[in-house]
Amino acid sequence: MLGVPDRIKAFLFDLDGVLTQTAKVHAAAWKDMFDAFLRSEAARTGAEFVPFDPVADYDRYVDGRPRLDGTRQFLSSRGIDLPEGTPQDPPGTRTVNGLSAAKNDTVLRMIHEQGVQPYPGSVAYLHRLRDLGLPRAVVSSSANCRDVLRAAGIDDLFDVVVDGITAARDHLAGKPAPDTFLAAARQLDTAPGHAAVFEDALAGVAAGRAGGFGTVVGVNRTGQAAALREHGADLVVDDLAELIGERG
């Protein structure tokens, strides 16, 4: 009926790429920020400018992770070591916090200009769950999660939201650690073995597997079905509508 085992009683969803069509916006914002930084570094050091790849680099180092972690992971992949700085660093400052702030400013501008569209198949699945009275949570690394849910018109479909603000307040490790998913399951009063995780990011799928969740559903939006399975997805679909026999 829902495409998951009968033992599943609670449903935990990532936001970008699973519920809303914002993963590409985030990838574009990361590329905008990192390319500007990498050009500056190339001019400063005389090294070759190698741009940020919005598919390979995004999937491997950034997607699903908290913003600061994504910045650190990508910089490390290029052998670049920057000071952490502070959250008060102006956007674009040559620090982890400054670059992360620049990315956030860019993605907020893009979302404001382009709006936010939910995936119709995901909305249909959420309505089915709500009609059945099954508990639902959003688990996102984004500090802008609630704003995106409101912009997409789906904020009323969830019982619990665990986002970047929650993680910072409660000192929860970000994905691929399972902490945020486990926190959502606790709030829904459901053991991990009786909850399902829905993720399009490799780090998020790994988090679901690390948390011992009953089912991890990989959502294949970018042609990485094999990688999703390798990172721990029990089931991979192109759209959540497949799980209820509808067209996406």
Short mmCIF file of C-alpha atoms in Angstrom, two decimals:
data_model
loop_
_atom_site.label_atom_id
_atom_site.label_comp_id
_atom_site.label_asym_id
_atom_site.label_seq_id
_atom_site.Cartn_x
_atom_site.Cartn_y
_atom_site.Cartn_z
CA MET A 1 0.00 0.00 0.00
CA LEU A 2 2.87 2.38 0.82
CA GLY A 3 5.75 0.53 -0.80
CA VAL A 4 7.50 -0.21 2.50
CA PRO A 5 7.25 -3.14 4.96
CA ASP A 6 4.21 -3.27 7.25
CA ARG A 7 6.43 -2.79 10.32
CA ILE A 8 7.08 0.82 9.27
CA LYS A 9 4.98 3.17 11.39
CA ALA A 10 6.74 6.56 10.95
CA PHE A 11 8.16 8.35 7.90
CA LEU A 12 11.20 10.65 7.90
CA PHE A 13 11.92 12.76 4.82
CA ASP A 14 14.89 14.78 3.68
CA LEU A 15 13.85 18.09 2.13
CA ASP A 16 15.92 19.19 -0.87
CA GLY A 17 15.64 16.69 -3.71
CA VAL A 18 13.12 14.46 -1.93
CA LEU A 19 10.24 16.82 -1.19
CA THR A 20 11.19 19.98 -3.06
CA GLN A 21 12.92 20.72 -6.35
CA THR A 22 15.65 22.72 -4.63
CA ALA A 23 18.66 20.39 -4.83
CA LYS A 24 19.63 21.88 -8.21
CA VAL A 25 19.29 25.37 -6.73
CA HIS A 26 21.65 24.42 -3.91
CA ALA A 27 24.13 22.88 -6.37
CA ALA A 28 24.07 26.07 -8.45
CA ALA A 29 24.58 28.22 -5.35
CA TRP A 30 27.54 26.12 -4.21
CA LYS A 31 29.07 26.40 -7.70
CA ASP A 32 28.57 30.16 -7.77
CA MET A 33 30.29 30.58 -4.40
CA PHE A 34 33.11 28.06 -4.88
CA ASP A 35 33.95 29.17 -8.43
CA ALA A 36 34.32 32.77 -7.30
CA PHE A 37 36.57 31.62 -4.45
CA LEU A 38 38.62 29.25 -6.64
CA ARG A 39 39.18 31.95 -9.27
CA SER A 40 40.40 34.27 -6.54
CA GLU A 41 42.71 31.55 -5.19
CA ALA A 42 44.08 30.83 -8.67
CA ALA A 43 44.83 34.51 -9.20
CA ARG A 44 46.43 34.76 -5.76
CA THR A 45 48.62 31.65 -6.02
CA GLY A 46 49.14 31.24 -9.76
CA ALA A 47 47.55 27.78 -9.64
CA GLU A 48 45.19 26.49 -12.34
CA PHE A 49 41.52 27.33 -11.90
CA VAL A 50 39.55 24.07 -11.68
CA PRO A 51 35.83 24.85 -11.28
CA PHE A 52 33.43 23.21 -8.85
CA ASP A 53 31.54 20.35 -10.53
CA PRO A 54 27.83 20.79 -9.66
CA VAL A 55 27.24 17.04 -10.04
CA ALA A 56 30.34 15.12 -8.96
CA ASP A 57 31.64 17.56 -6.33
CA TYR A 58 28.16 18.36 -5.06
CA ASP A 59 27.17 14.69 -4.65
CA ARG A 60 30.46 13.64 -3.08
CA TYR A 61 31.29 16.48 -0.72
CA VAL A 62 28.28 18.73 -0.15
CA ASP A 63 24.87 17.17 -0.72
CA GLY A 64 22.98 16.39 2.49
CA ARG A 65 25.65 17.75 4.82
CA PRO A 66 25.35 20.79 7.09
CA ARG A 67 26.54 23.90 5.25
CA LEU A 68 29.81 24.33 7.17
CA ASP A 69 30.63 20.63 6.81
CA GLY A 70 30.05 20.82 3.06
CA THR A 71 32.41 23.78 2.80
CA ARG A 72 35.09 21.97 4.81
CA GLN A 73 34.73 18.72 2.86
CA PHE A 74 35.11 20.36 -0.54
CA LEU A 75 38.01 22.57 0.51
CA SER A 76 39.75 19.51 1.94
CA SER A 77 39.27 17.68 -1.36
CA ARG A 78 41.24 20.48 -3.04
CA GLY A 79 43.92 20.57 -0.33
CA ILE A 80 42.82 24.01 0.85
CA ASP A 81 42.98 24.78 4.58
CA LEU A 82 41.13 27.92 5.69
CA PRO A 83 40.52 29.31 9.17
CA GLU A 84 37.08 28.60 10.60
CA GLY A 85 36.26 32.22 11.27
CA THR A 86 33.05 33.04 13.10
CA PRO A 87 29.34 33.21 12.19
CA GLN A 88 29.76 37.01 12.13
CA ASP A 89 32.18 36.86 9.16
CA PRO A 90 30.77 38.83 6.19
CA PRO A 91 29.79 36.66 3.20
CA GLY A 92 32.80 35.91 1.04
CA THR A 93 35.38 36.30 3.80
CA ARG A 94 38.27 33.88 3.26
CA THR A 95 37.10 31.59 6.08
CA VAL A 96 34.88 28.53 6.30
CA ASN A 97 32.13 30.65 7.84
CA GLY A 98 32.55 33.45 5.31
CA LEU A 99 32.31 31.16 2.29
CA SER A 100 29.35 29.33 3.82
CA ALA A 101 27.55 32.63 4.40
CA ALA A 102 28.11 33.60 0.76
CA LYS A 103 26.57 30.32 -0.36
CA ASN A 104 23.56 30.87 1.90
CA ASP A 105 22.99 34.39 0.59
CA THR A 106 23.07 33.07 -2.96
CA VAL A 107 20.65 30.21 -2.38
CA LEU A 108 18.18 32.49 -0.56
CA ARG A 109 18.30 34.93 -3.47
CA MET A 110 17.73 32.12 -5.97
CA ILE A 111 14.81 30.71 -3.97
CA HIS A 112 13.27 34.19 -3.71
CA GLU A 113 13.65 34.76 -7.45
CA GLN A 114 12.63 31.29 -8.64
CA GLY A 115 10.21 30.14 -5.94
CA VAL A 116 10.00 26.60 -4.59
CA GLN A 117 8.19 23.73 -6.30
CA PRO A 118 7.44 20.47 -4.46
CA TYR A 119 7.61 17.17 -6.31
CA PRO A 120 3.99 16.17 -7.09
CA GLY A 121 4.72 12.51 -6.36
CA SER A 122 6.07 13.40 -2.93
CA VAL A 123 3.02 15.53 -2.17
CA ALA A 124 0.74 12.66 -3.19
CA TYR A 125 2.67 10.29 -0.91
CA LEU A 126 2.48 12.73 2.01
CA HIS A 127 -1.27 13.12 1.57
CA ARG A 128 -1.66 9.34 1.59
CA LEU A 129 0.29 9.13 4.85
CA ARG A 130 -1.72 11.93 6.42
CA ASP A 131 -5.00 10.31 5.37
CA LEU A 132 -3.84 7.12 7.11
CA GLY A 133 -2.88 9.03 10.26
CA LEU A 134 0.78 8.00 10.04
CA PRO A 135 3.38 10.30 11.63
CA ARG A 136 5.67 12.31 9.35
CA ALA A 137 8.84 14.34 9.87
CA VAL A 138 11.21 16.45 7.80
CA VAL A 139 14.89 15.95 8.61
CA SER A 140 17.05 18.50 6.84
CA SER A 141 20.53 19.93 7.30
CA SER A 142 19.24 23.30 6.10
CA ALA A 143 18.69 26.20 8.48
CA ASN A 144 16.17 27.49 5.90
CA CYS A 145 14.02 24.36 6.04
CA ARG A 146 10.86 25.91 7.49
CA ASP A 147 10.97 28.81 5.02
CA VAL A 148 11.28 26.37 2.12
CA LEU A 149 8.40 24.23 3.41
CA ARG A 150 6.19 27.32 3.64
CA ALA A 151 7.24 28.54 0.20
CA ALA A 152 6.39 25.12 -1.25
CA GLY A 153 3.02 25.08 0.54
CA ILE A 154 3.65 21.78 2.34
CA ASP A 155 4.48 22.93 5.87
CA ASP A 156 1.13 21.64 7.16
CA LEU A 157 1.92 18.04 6.16
CA PHE A 158 4.43 17.33 8.94
CA ASP A 159 4.23 16.60 12.65
CA VAL A 160 7.93 17.26 13.34
CA VAL A 161 10.69 19.33 11.73
CA VAL A 162 14.34 18.67 12.59
CA ASP A 163 16.55 21.11 10.68
CA GLY A 164 19.86 22.90 10.86
CA ILE A 165 18.56 25.19 13.59
CA THR A 166 17.47 22.20 15.68
CA ALA A 167 20.82 20.51 15.14
CA ALA A 168 22.76 23.57 16.30
CA ARG A 169 20.53 24.08 19.33
CA ASP A 170 20.63 20.44 20.43
CA HIS A 171 24.26 19.80 19.40
CA LEU A 172 23.32 17.08 16.91
CA ALA A 173 25.96 15.85 14.48
CA GLY A 174 25.01 16.33 10.85
CA LYS A 175 24.57 13.69 8.16
CA PRO A 176 26.16 11.17 7.49
CA ALA A 177 25.83 10.79 11.28
CA PRO A 178 22.32 9.51 12.14
CA ASP A 179 21.70 11.97 14.99
CA THR A 180 19.11 14.19 13.31
CA PHE A 181 17.07 11.23 12.06
CA LEU A 182 17.22 9.61 15.50
CA ALA A 183 16.03 12.88 17.08
CA ALA A 184 13.04 12.99 14.73
CA ALA A 185 12.16 9.36 15.50
CA ARG A 186 12.25 10.14 19.23
CA GLN A 187 9.93 13.09 18.73
CA LEU A 188 7.54 10.82 16.84
CA ASP A 189 7.84 8.26 19.66
CA THR A 190 8.90 5.56 17.21
CA ALA A 191 11.86 3.17 17.42
CA PRO A 192 14.25 3.48 14.45
CA GLY A 193 13.50 -0.09 13.38
CA HIS A 194 9.87 0.92 12.80
CA ALA A 195 10.65 4.09 10.84
CA ALA A 196 11.56 4.71 7.21
CA VAL A 197 14.07 7.27 5.92
CA PHE A 198 13.66 8.88 2.48
CA GLU A 199 16.85 10.42 1.08
CA ASP A 200 18.36 11.49 -2.23
CA ALA A 201 21.80 12.35 -0.81
CA LEU A 202 24.50 9.74 -0.33
CA ALA A 203 25.32 11.21 3.09
CA GLY A 204 21.66 11.02 4.07
CA VAL A 205 21.28 7.41 2.97
CA ALA A 206 24.41 6.56 4.97
CA ALA A 207 22.86 8.31 7.98
CA GLY A 208 19.69 6.25 7.68
CA ARG A 209 21.67 3.04 7.52
CA ALA A 210 23.91 4.06 10.45
CA GLY A 211 20.83 4.78 12.56
CA GLY A 212 19.44 1.28 12.16
CA PHE A 213 16.22 2.44 10.50
CA GLY A 214 13.77 -0.19 9.33
CA THR A 215 13.85 0.91 5.70
CA VAL A 216 16.03 3.41 3.85
CA VAL A 217 14.52 4.59 0.56
CA GLY A 218 16.92 6.19 -1.89
CA VAL A 219 15.32 8.75 -4.19
CA ASN A 220 17.22 8.76 -7.46
CA ARG A 221 16.87 12.25 -8.92
CA THR A 222 20.31 12.44 -10.56
CA GLY A 223 21.10 9.00 -11.95
CA GLN A 224 22.99 7.65 -8.95
CA ALA A 225 20.88 4.58 -8.15
CA ALA A 226 23.90 2.31 -7.78
CA ALA A 227 25.65 4.73 -5.41
CA LEU A 228 22.51 5.07 -3.29
CA ARG A 229 22.41 1.28 -2.89
CA GLU A 230 26.12 1.17 -2.10
CA HIS A 231 25.61 3.72 0.69
CA GLY A 232 22.81 1.68 2.28
CA ALA A 233 19.49 2.19 0.49
CA ASP A 234 17.19 -0.84 0.77
CA LEU A 235 15.02 0.41 -2.07
CA VAL A 236 15.65 2.98 -4.80
CA VAL A 237 12.89 4.82 -6.67
CA ASP A 238 12.92 7.69 -9.13
CA ASP A 239 9.86 9.27 -7.54
CA LEU A 240 7.79 8.60 -4.43
CA ALA A 241 4.67 8.23 -6.56
CA GLU A 242 6.04 4.80 -7.56
CA LEU A 243 5.49 3.60 -4.00
CA ILE A 244 1.75 4.14 -4.20
CA GLY A 245 1.25 3.12 -7.81
CA GLU A 246 0.84 6.63 -9.17
CA ARG A 247 2.68 8.46 -11.92
CA GLY A 248 5.28 11.01 -10.82
#
